[in-house]
Amino acid sequence: MKKIRTKTKPAKGQSTKAPDIPTTARQVAAFADDVRRHRDVAVADDARYRRDVALARERIGTTIDDRCRWLLDDFAVRDPDALSTGERAVLRDNLHALAEGMKPRGIPEWAFPIDATGCSLPDPPDADLRGVWERAVALTRAHVQPADLPGVPEELWTRWRPTSGKRSIRLERHRDWPDLTTALLHQVADLLAACERLRECPECHRLFVARRRQERHPKCARQARDSRRPSRQKKGA
Ligand SMILES: [Zn+2]
């Protein structure tokens, strides 16, 4: 049998022996076990990912207004460089949930953000997280300064084409995300564009999602009130 040579240097502790092709019943059984184990790990990874994103959806909300509130009042004001490792991990899950967009109309399942091959999109590395955040924050200031969006190939398609009965068709725009950042920026832009309760705070000029007839951030309203009453300012809170 010809010996298979590995090109890359084996890692420390890794066997340098060429992989044997299973021939005996015992080897075949061991090989099948190995395949099953790998499949189980992949299934467990997938289940973990789905659970983490499902939890993140609860955190960022499932309506346009709730998600915009999270985006403007939580995400945009917290620099990822100032977060702890644990907080950054939570942020990453939140970004995945945000990148999947809103649940498409008439579709029972959420659509996890995937690339053209159907794989979940890889996270941006920690070093890039701040850059991603800055670009997303720029979108929340688009009422002051128009913000660029990355180009992305799009298709019009349907998930399901009934062949009998009413034959109602629901077409969807489908975008082939090259990476998580692109998906995220487009979903943030879609979210902001779809929010009907966006207002500009006259004090700090940031956007917020108005509750009822709210006109400014509660904090900004307090500061504006205090500055009109110098006596209270002197006492120093
Ligand atoms: Zn404000």
PDB file of C-alpha atoms and ligand atoms in Angstrom:
ATOM      1  CA  MET A   1       0.000   0.000   0.000  1.00  0.00           C
ATOM      2  CA  LYS A   2       1.293   3.428  -0.925  1.00  0.00           C
ATOM      3  CA  LYS A   3       2.035   5.620   2.052  1.00  0.00           C
ATOM      4  CA  ILE A   4       0.026   8.852   2.174  1.00  0.00           C
ATOM      5  CA  ARG A   5       2.168  11.876   2.947  1.00  0.00           C
ATOM      6  CA  THR A   6       0.776  14.835   4.785  1.00  0.00           C
ATOM      7  CA  LYS A   7       2.032  18.166   3.511  1.00  0.00           C
ATOM      8  CA  THR A   8       1.649  20.083   6.735  1.00  0.00           C
ATOM      9  CA  LYS A   9       3.766  19.379   9.775  1.00  0.00           C
ATOM     10  CA  PRO A  10       1.762  17.347  12.276  1.00  0.00           C
ATOM     11  CA  ALA A  11       0.897  19.102  15.525  1.00  0.00           C
ATOM     12  CA  LYS A  12       2.611  17.982  18.718  1.00  0.00           C
ATOM     13  CA  GLY A  13       1.135  14.742  19.949  1.00  0.00           C
ATOM     14  CA  GLN A  14      -0.627  14.083  16.648  1.00  0.00           C
ATOM     15  CA  SER A  15       0.078  10.733  15.006  1.00  0.00           C
ATOM     16  CA  THR A  16       2.311  10.892  11.945  1.00  0.00           C
ATOM     17  CA  LYS A  17       1.044   7.530  10.740  1.00  0.00           C
ATOM     18  CA  ALA A  18      -0.869   7.527   7.466  1.00  0.00           C
ATOM     19  CA  PRO A  19      -4.594   6.880   8.015  1.00  0.00           C
ATOM     20  CA  ASP A  20      -5.454   3.215   7.550  1.00  0.00           C
ATOM     21  CA  ILE A  21      -8.291   2.242   5.305  1.00  0.00           C
ATOM     22  CA  PRO A  22     -10.620   0.086   7.445  1.00  0.00           C
ATOM     23  CA  THR A  23     -10.680  -3.485   6.193  1.00  0.00           C
ATOM     24  CA  THR A  24     -11.539  -5.797   9.083  1.00  0.00           C
ATOM     25  CA  ALA A  25     -15.023  -5.780  10.634  1.00  0.00           C
ATOM     26  CA  ARG A  26     -13.606  -4.306  13.812  1.00  0.00           C
ATOM     27  CA  GLN A  27     -11.905  -1.469  11.903  1.00  0.00           C
ATOM     28  CA  VAL A  28     -15.077  -0.736   9.927  1.00  0.00           C
ATOM     29  CA  ALA A  29     -17.068  -0.617  13.180  1.00  0.00           C
ATOM     30  CA  ALA A  30     -14.492   1.735  14.733  1.00  0.00           C
ATOM     31  CA  PHE A  31     -14.600   3.928  11.622  1.00  0.00           C
ATOM     32  CA  ALA A  32     -18.415   4.076  11.733  1.00  0.00           C
ATOM     33  CA  ASP A  33     -18.184   5.035  15.431  1.00  0.00           C
ATOM     34  CA  ASP A  34     -15.814   7.827  14.518  1.00  0.00           C
ATOM     35  CA  VAL A  35     -18.157   9.156  11.822  1.00  0.00           C
ATOM     36  CA  ARG A  36     -21.073   9.037  14.265  1.00  0.00           C
ATOM     37  CA  ARG A  37     -19.057  10.898  16.885  1.00  0.00           C
ATOM     38  CA  HIS A  38     -18.163  13.658  14.402  1.00  0.00           C
ATOM     39  CA  ARG A  39     -21.774  13.888  13.299  1.00  0.00           C
ATOM     40  CA  ASP A  40     -22.941  14.097  16.922  1.00  0.00           C
ATOM     41  CA  VAL A  41     -20.455  16.898  17.594  1.00  0.00           C
ATOM     42  CA  ALA A  42     -21.700  18.786  14.509  1.00  0.00           C
ATOM     43  CA  VAL A  43     -25.330  18.272  15.561  1.00  0.00           C
ATOM     44  CA  ALA A  44     -24.548  19.426  19.116  1.00  0.00           C
ATOM     45  CA  ASP A  45     -22.712  22.493  17.753  1.00  0.00           C
ATOM     46  CA  ASP A  46     -25.676  23.308  15.559  1.00  0.00           C
ATOM     47  CA  ALA A  47     -28.136  22.856  18.461  1.00  0.00           C
ATOM     48  CA  ARG A  48     -25.980  25.093  20.677  1.00  0.00           C
ATOM     49  CA  TYR A  49     -25.841  27.770  17.977  1.00  0.00           C
ATOM     50  CA  ARG A  50     -29.617  27.663  17.517  1.00  0.00           C
ATOM     51  CA  ARG A  51     -30.195  27.869  21.266  1.00  0.00           C
ATOM     52  CA  ASP A  52     -27.769  30.818  21.655  1.00  0.00           C
ATOM     53  CA  VAL A  53     -29.408  32.735  18.800  1.00  0.00           C
ATOM     54  CA  ALA A  54     -32.894  31.959  20.174  1.00  0.00           C
ATOM     55  CA  LEU A  55     -31.853  33.417  23.566  1.00  0.00           C
ATOM     56  CA  ALA A  56     -30.350  36.438  21.806  1.00  0.00           C
ATOM     57  CA  ARG A  57     -33.668  37.036  20.012  1.00  0.00           C
ATOM     58  CA  GLU A  58     -35.347  37.323  23.412  1.00  0.00           C
ATOM     59  CA  ARG A  59     -32.747  39.879  24.480  1.00  0.00           C
ATOM     60  CA  ILE A  60     -32.942  42.110  21.415  1.00  0.00           C
ATOM     61  CA  GLY A  61     -36.692  41.666  20.905  1.00  0.00           C
ATOM     62  CA  THR A  62     -38.723  40.306  18.045  1.00  0.00           C
ATOM     63  CA  THR A  63     -40.572  43.435  16.882  1.00  0.00           C
ATOM     64  CA  ILE A  64     -39.133  46.265  14.782  1.00  0.00           C
ATOM     65  CA  ASP A  65     -39.627  48.812  17.594  1.00  0.00           C
ATOM     66  CA  ASP A  66     -38.040  46.593  20.264  1.00  0.00           C
ATOM     67  CA  ARG A  67     -35.037  45.784  18.095  1.00  0.00           C
ATOM     68  CA  CYS A  68     -34.523  49.424  17.151  1.00  0.00           C
ATOM     69  CA  ARG A  69     -34.695  50.340  20.854  1.00  0.00           C
ATOM     70  CA  TRP A  70     -32.050  47.755  21.667  1.00  0.00           C
ATOM     71  CA  LEU A  71     -29.939  48.961  18.755  1.00  0.00           C
ATOM     72  CA  LEU A  72     -30.113  52.655  19.674  1.00  0.00           C
ATOM     73  CA  ASP A  73     -30.221  52.551  23.490  1.00  0.00           C
ATOM     74  CA  ASP A  74     -27.986  49.565  24.231  1.00  0.00           C
ATOM     75  CA  PHE A  75     -25.822  48.458  21.327  1.00  0.00           C
ATOM     76  CA  ALA A  76     -24.896  51.901  19.955  1.00  0.00           C
ATOM     77  CA  VAL A  77     -23.836  53.330  23.327  1.00  0.00           C
ATOM     78  CA  ARG A  78     -21.583  50.433  24.408  1.00  0.00           C
ATOM     79  CA  ASP A  79     -18.149  50.304  22.826  1.00  0.00           C
ATOM     80  CA  PRO A  80     -17.246  46.579  22.410  1.00  0.00           C
ATOM     81  CA  ASP A  81     -13.655  47.361  23.460  1.00  0.00           C
ATOM     82  CA  ALA A  82     -14.969  48.324  26.900  1.00  0.00           C
ATOM     83  CA  LEU A  83     -16.857  45.033  27.375  1.00  0.00           C
ATOM     84  CA  SER A  84     -15.682  42.009  29.348  1.00  0.00           C
ATOM     85  CA  THR A  85     -15.030  38.715  27.535  1.00  0.00           C
ATOM     86  CA  GLY A  86     -18.383  37.364  28.738  1.00  0.00           C
ATOM     87  CA  GLU A  87     -20.251  40.477  27.605  1.00  0.00           C
ATOM     88  CA  ARG A  88     -18.549  40.254  24.213  1.00  0.00           C
ATOM     89  CA  ALA A  89     -19.707  36.635  23.817  1.00  0.00           C
ATOM     90  CA  VAL A  90     -23.285  37.758  24.536  1.00  0.00           C
ATOM     91  CA  LEU A  91     -22.848  40.613  22.048  1.00  0.00           C
ATOM     92  CA  ARG A  92     -21.732  38.152  19.363  1.00  0.00           C
ATOM     93  CA  ASP A  93     -24.888  36.057  19.864  1.00  0.00           C
ATOM     94  CA  ASN A  94     -26.951  39.250  19.690  1.00  0.00           C
ATOM     95  CA  LEU A  95     -25.252  40.206  16.425  1.00  0.00           C
ATOM     96  CA  HIS A  96     -26.100  36.798  14.929  1.00  0.00           C
ATOM     97  CA  ALA A  97     -29.742  37.277  15.924  1.00  0.00           C
ATOM     98  CA  LEU A  98     -29.719  40.782  14.468  1.00  0.00           C
ATOM     99  CA  ALA A  99     -28.069  39.565  11.246  1.00  0.00           C
ATOM    100  CA  GLU A 100     -30.836  37.051  10.567  1.00  0.00           C
ATOM    101  CA  GLY A 101     -33.285  39.938  10.209  1.00  0.00           C
ATOM    102  CA  MET A 102     -36.966  39.914  11.047  1.00  0.00           C
ATOM    103  CA  LYS A 103     -39.007  36.749  10.621  1.00  0.00           C
ATOM    104  CA  PRO A 104     -40.225  36.699   7.013  1.00  0.00           C
ATOM    105  CA  ARG A 105     -44.009  37.112   6.684  1.00  0.00           C
ATOM    106  CA  GLY A 106     -45.910  33.845   6.525  1.00  0.00           C
ATOM    107  CA  ILE A 107     -42.823  31.769   7.333  1.00  0.00           C
ATOM    108  CA  PRO A 108     -43.019  29.841  10.610  1.00  0.00           C
ATOM    109  CA  GLU A 109     -39.242  29.508  11.047  1.00  0.00           C
ATOM    110  CA  TRP A 110     -36.689  32.178  11.691  1.00  0.00           C
ATOM    111  CA  ALA A 111     -34.032  32.289   8.992  1.00  0.00           C
ATOM    112  CA  PHE A 112     -30.582  31.943  10.493  1.00  0.00           C
ATOM    113  CA  PRO A 113     -28.044  34.093   8.683  1.00  0.00           C
ATOM    114  CA  ILE A 114     -26.325  31.785   6.218  1.00  0.00           C
ATOM    115  CA  ASP A 115     -23.954  32.160   3.302  1.00  0.00           C
ATOM    116  CA  ALA A 116     -24.489  30.918  -0.261  1.00  0.00           C
ATOM    117  CA  THR A 117     -23.453  27.376   0.746  1.00  0.00           C
ATOM    118  CA  GLY A 118     -25.980  27.234   3.590  1.00  0.00           C
ATOM    119  CA  CYS A 119     -23.381  27.471   6.364  1.00  0.00           C
ATOM    120  CA  SER A 120     -23.785  29.810   9.321  1.00  0.00           C
ATOM    121  CA  LEU A 121     -21.699  32.941   8.868  1.00  0.00           C
ATOM    122  CA  PRO A 122     -18.443  33.021  10.817  1.00  0.00           C
ATOM    123  CA  ASP A 123     -18.001  35.647  13.516  1.00  0.00           C
ATOM    124  CA  PRO A 124     -15.786  38.615  12.865  1.00  0.00           C
ATOM    125  CA  PRO A 125     -12.618  38.208  14.966  1.00  0.00           C
ATOM    126  CA  ASP A 126     -12.456  40.119  18.274  1.00  0.00           C
ATOM    127  CA  ALA A 127     -10.057  42.650  16.744  1.00  0.00           C
ATOM    128  CA  ASP A 128     -12.651  43.519  14.075  1.00  0.00           C
ATOM    129  CA  LEU A 129     -15.596  43.784  16.449  1.00  0.00           C
ATOM    130  CA  ARG A 130     -15.077  47.499  17.081  1.00  0.00           C
ATOM    131  CA  GLY A 131     -14.878  48.237  13.339  1.00  0.00           C
ATOM    132  CA  VAL A 132     -18.168  46.367  12.794  1.00  0.00           C
ATOM    133  CA  TRP A 133     -19.729  48.279  15.682  1.00  0.00           C
ATOM    134  CA  GLU A 134     -18.534  51.641  14.290  1.00  0.00           C
ATOM    135  CA  ARG A 135     -20.093  50.894  10.904  1.00  0.00           C
ATOM    136  CA  ALA A 136     -23.382  49.864  12.502  1.00  0.00           C
ATOM    137  CA  VAL A 137     -23.372  52.968  14.725  1.00  0.00           C
ATOM    138  CA  ALA A 138     -22.791  55.109  11.604  1.00  0.00           C
ATOM    139  CA  LEU A 139     -26.120  53.768  10.318  1.00  0.00           C
ATOM    140  CA  THR A 140     -27.870  55.052  13.445  1.00  0.00           C
ATOM    141  CA  ARG A 141     -26.635  58.542  12.489  1.00  0.00           C
ATOM    142  CA  ALA A 142     -27.824  58.337   8.883  1.00  0.00           C
ATOM    143  CA  HIS A 143     -30.333  61.163   9.525  1.00  0.00           C
ATOM    144  CA  VAL A 144     -27.322  63.487   9.919  1.00  0.00           C
ATOM    145  CA  GLN A 145     -24.832  61.888   7.545  1.00  0.00           C
ATOM    146  CA  PRO A 146     -25.863  59.377   4.838  1.00  0.00           C
ATOM    147  CA  ALA A 147     -24.128  56.042   5.496  1.00  0.00           C
ATOM    148  CA  ASP A 148     -22.726  53.634   2.897  1.00  0.00           C
ATOM    149  CA  LEU A 149     -23.867  50.027   2.698  1.00  0.00           C
ATOM    150  CA  PRO A 150     -21.720  47.228   1.246  1.00  0.00           C
ATOM    151  CA  GLY A 151     -22.864  45.759  -2.081  1.00  0.00           C
ATOM    152  CA  VAL A 152     -24.472  42.326  -1.942  1.00  0.00           C
ATOM    153  CA  PRO A 153     -25.755  39.979  -4.698  1.00  0.00           C
ATOM    154  CA  GLU A 154     -29.520  39.502  -4.555  1.00  0.00           C
ATOM    155  CA  GLU A 155     -32.068  37.090  -5.977  1.00  0.00           C
ATOM    156  CA  LEU A 156     -35.829  37.026  -6.054  1.00  0.00           C
ATOM    157  CA  TRP A 157     -37.177  33.595  -5.157  1.00  0.00           C
ATOM    158  CA  THR A 158     -39.803  31.654  -3.278  1.00  0.00           C
ATOM    159  CA  ARG A 159     -39.259  29.164  -0.485  1.00  0.00           C
ATOM    160  CA  TRP A 160     -42.255  27.146  -1.448  1.00  0.00           C
ATOM    161  CA  ARG A 161     -44.188  26.752  -4.674  1.00  0.00           C
ATOM    162  CA  PRO A 162     -47.467  24.880  -4.112  1.00  0.00           C
ATOM    163  CA  THR A 163     -48.357  22.546  -6.970  1.00  0.00           C
ATOM    164  CA  SER A 164     -52.035  22.185  -6.069  1.00  0.00           C
ATOM    165  CA  GLY A 165     -54.813  24.046  -4.241  1.00  0.00           C
ATOM    166  CA  LYS A 166     -54.746  27.839  -4.127  1.00  0.00           C
ATOM    167  CA  ARG A 167     -51.221  28.200  -5.463  1.00  0.00           C
ATOM    168  CA  SER A 168     -50.574  31.423  -3.599  1.00  0.00           C
ATOM    169  CA  ILE A 169     -46.978  32.461  -4.031  1.00  0.00           C
ATOM    170  CA  ARG A 170     -44.931  34.559  -1.666  1.00  0.00           C
ATOM    171  CA  LEU A 171     -41.805  35.940  -3.273  1.00  0.00           C
ATOM    172  CA  GLU A 172     -38.833  37.041  -1.234  1.00  0.00           C
ATOM    173  CA  ARG A 173     -35.710  38.993  -1.917  1.00  0.00           C
ATOM    174  CA  HIS A 174     -32.830  36.720  -1.014  1.00  0.00           C
ATOM    175  CA  ARG A 175     -29.400  38.174  -0.410  1.00  0.00           C
ATOM    176  CA  ASP A 176     -26.261  36.047  -0.535  1.00  0.00           C
ATOM    177  CA  TRP A 177     -24.349  37.306   2.453  1.00  0.00           C
ATOM    178  CA  PRO A 178     -20.578  37.139   1.926  1.00  0.00           C
ATOM    179  CA  ASP A 179     -19.976  37.604   5.677  1.00  0.00           C
ATOM    180  CA  LEU A 180     -21.708  38.380   8.962  1.00  0.00           C
ATOM    181  CA  THR A 181     -20.766  42.069   8.873  1.00  0.00           C
ATOM    182  CA  THR A 182     -22.500  42.611   5.523  1.00  0.00           C
ATOM    183  CA  ALA A 183     -25.618  40.769   6.727  1.00  0.00           C
ATOM    184  CA  LEU A 184     -25.603  42.757   9.950  1.00  0.00           C
ATOM    185  CA  LEU A 185     -25.249  46.180   8.302  1.00  0.00           C
ATOM    186  CA  HIS A 186     -28.062  45.469   5.829  1.00  0.00           C
ATOM    187  CA  GLN A 187     -30.378  44.144   8.529  1.00  0.00           C
ATOM    188  CA  VAL A 188     -29.667  47.158  10.753  1.00  0.00           C
ATOM    189  CA  ALA A 189     -30.408  49.452   7.791  1.00  0.00           C
ATOM    190  CA  ASP A 190     -33.651  47.565   7.010  1.00  0.00           C
ATOM    191  CA  LEU A 191     -34.675  47.716  10.664  1.00  0.00           C
ATOM    192  CA  LEU A 192     -34.124  51.477  10.950  1.00  0.00           C
ATOM    193  CA  ALA A 193     -35.842  52.098   7.617  1.00  0.00           C
ATOM    194  CA  ALA A 194     -38.869  50.049   8.729  1.00  0.00           C
ATOM    195  CA  CYS A 195     -39.292  51.716  12.151  1.00  0.00           C
ATOM    196  CA  GLU A 196     -42.203  54.161  12.133  1.00  0.00           C
ATOM    197  CA  ARG A 197     -41.589  55.565  15.613  1.00  0.00           C
ATOM    198  CA  LEU A 198     -38.063  56.910  15.074  1.00  0.00           C
ATOM    199  CA  ARG A 199     -37.470  60.432  16.364  1.00  0.00           C
ATOM    200  CA  GLU A 200     -34.471  62.699  16.661  1.00  0.00           C
ATOM    201  CA  CYS A 201     -33.797  63.916  20.183  1.00  0.00           C
ATOM    202  CA  PRO A 202     -33.585  67.748  20.034  1.00  0.00           C
ATOM    203  CA  GLU A 203     -30.932  67.740  22.796  1.00  0.00           C
ATOM    204  CA  CYS A 204     -28.365  65.135  21.700  1.00  0.00           C
ATOM    205  CA  HIS A 205     -29.559  64.610  18.103  1.00  0.00           C
ATOM    206  CA  ARG A 206     -29.386  60.819  18.426  1.00  0.00           C
ATOM    207  CA  LEU A 207     -32.333  58.734  17.247  1.00  0.00           C
ATOM    208  CA  PHE A 208     -34.720  56.996  19.614  1.00  0.00           C
ATOM    209  CA  VAL A 209     -37.916  54.958  19.311  1.00  0.00           C
ATOM    210  CA  ALA A 210     -40.669  57.105  20.795  1.00  0.00           C
ATOM    211  CA  ARG A 211     -43.063  55.663  23.364  1.00  0.00           C
ATOM    212  CA  ARG A 212     -46.420  57.418  22.918  1.00  0.00           C
ATOM    213  CA  ARG A 213     -45.690  61.161  22.590  1.00  0.00           C
ATOM    214  CA  GLN A 214     -42.133  61.019  23.917  1.00  0.00           C
ATOM    215  CA  GLU A 215     -40.039  63.870  22.472  1.00  0.00           C
ATOM    216  CA  ARG A 216     -36.548  63.303  23.852  1.00  0.00           C
ATOM    217  CA  HIS A 217     -34.433  60.804  25.811  1.00  0.00           C
ATOM    218  CA  PRO A 218     -35.482  60.752  29.502  1.00  0.00           C
ATOM    219  CA  LYS A 219     -31.892  61.644  30.477  1.00  0.00           C
ATOM    220  CA  CYS A 220     -31.756  64.509  27.962  1.00  0.00           C
ATOM    221  CA  ALA A 221     -35.142  65.793  29.171  1.00  0.00           C
ATOM    222  CA  ARG A 222     -33.847  65.797  32.778  1.00  0.00           C
ATOM    223  CA  GLN A 223     -30.657  67.638  31.811  1.00  0.00           C
ATOM    224  CA  ALA A 224     -32.616  70.221  29.780  1.00  0.00           C
ATOM    225  CA  ARG A 225     -34.956  70.782  32.734  1.00  0.00           C
ATOM    226  CA  ASP A 226     -32.054  71.155  35.167  1.00  0.00           C
ATOM    227  CA  SER A 227     -30.240  73.648  32.943  1.00  0.00           C
ATOM    228  CA  ARG A 228     -33.370  75.816  32.895  1.00  0.00           C
ATOM    229  CA  ARG A 229     -33.386  75.829  36.708  1.00  0.00           C
ATOM    230  CA  PRO A 230     -29.977  77.121  37.816  1.00  0.00           C
ATOM    231  CA  SER A 231     -30.888  76.762  41.514  1.00  0.00           C
ATOM    232  CA  ARG A 232     -31.099  72.992  41.162  1.00  0.00           C
ATOM    233  CA  GLN A 233     -27.865  72.876  39.163  1.00  0.00           C
ATOM    234  CA  LYS A 234     -25.997  74.666  42.008  1.00  0.00           C
ATOM    235  CA  LYS A 235     -27.032  72.034  44.540  1.00  0.00           C
ATOM    236  CA  GLY A 236     -25.235  69.525  42.292  1.00  0.00           C
ATOM    237  CA  ALA A 237     -27.692  66.624  42.155  1.00  0.00           C
TER     238      ALA A 237
HETATM  239 ZN    ZN B   1     -31.055  62.765  23.665  1.00  0.00          ZN
END
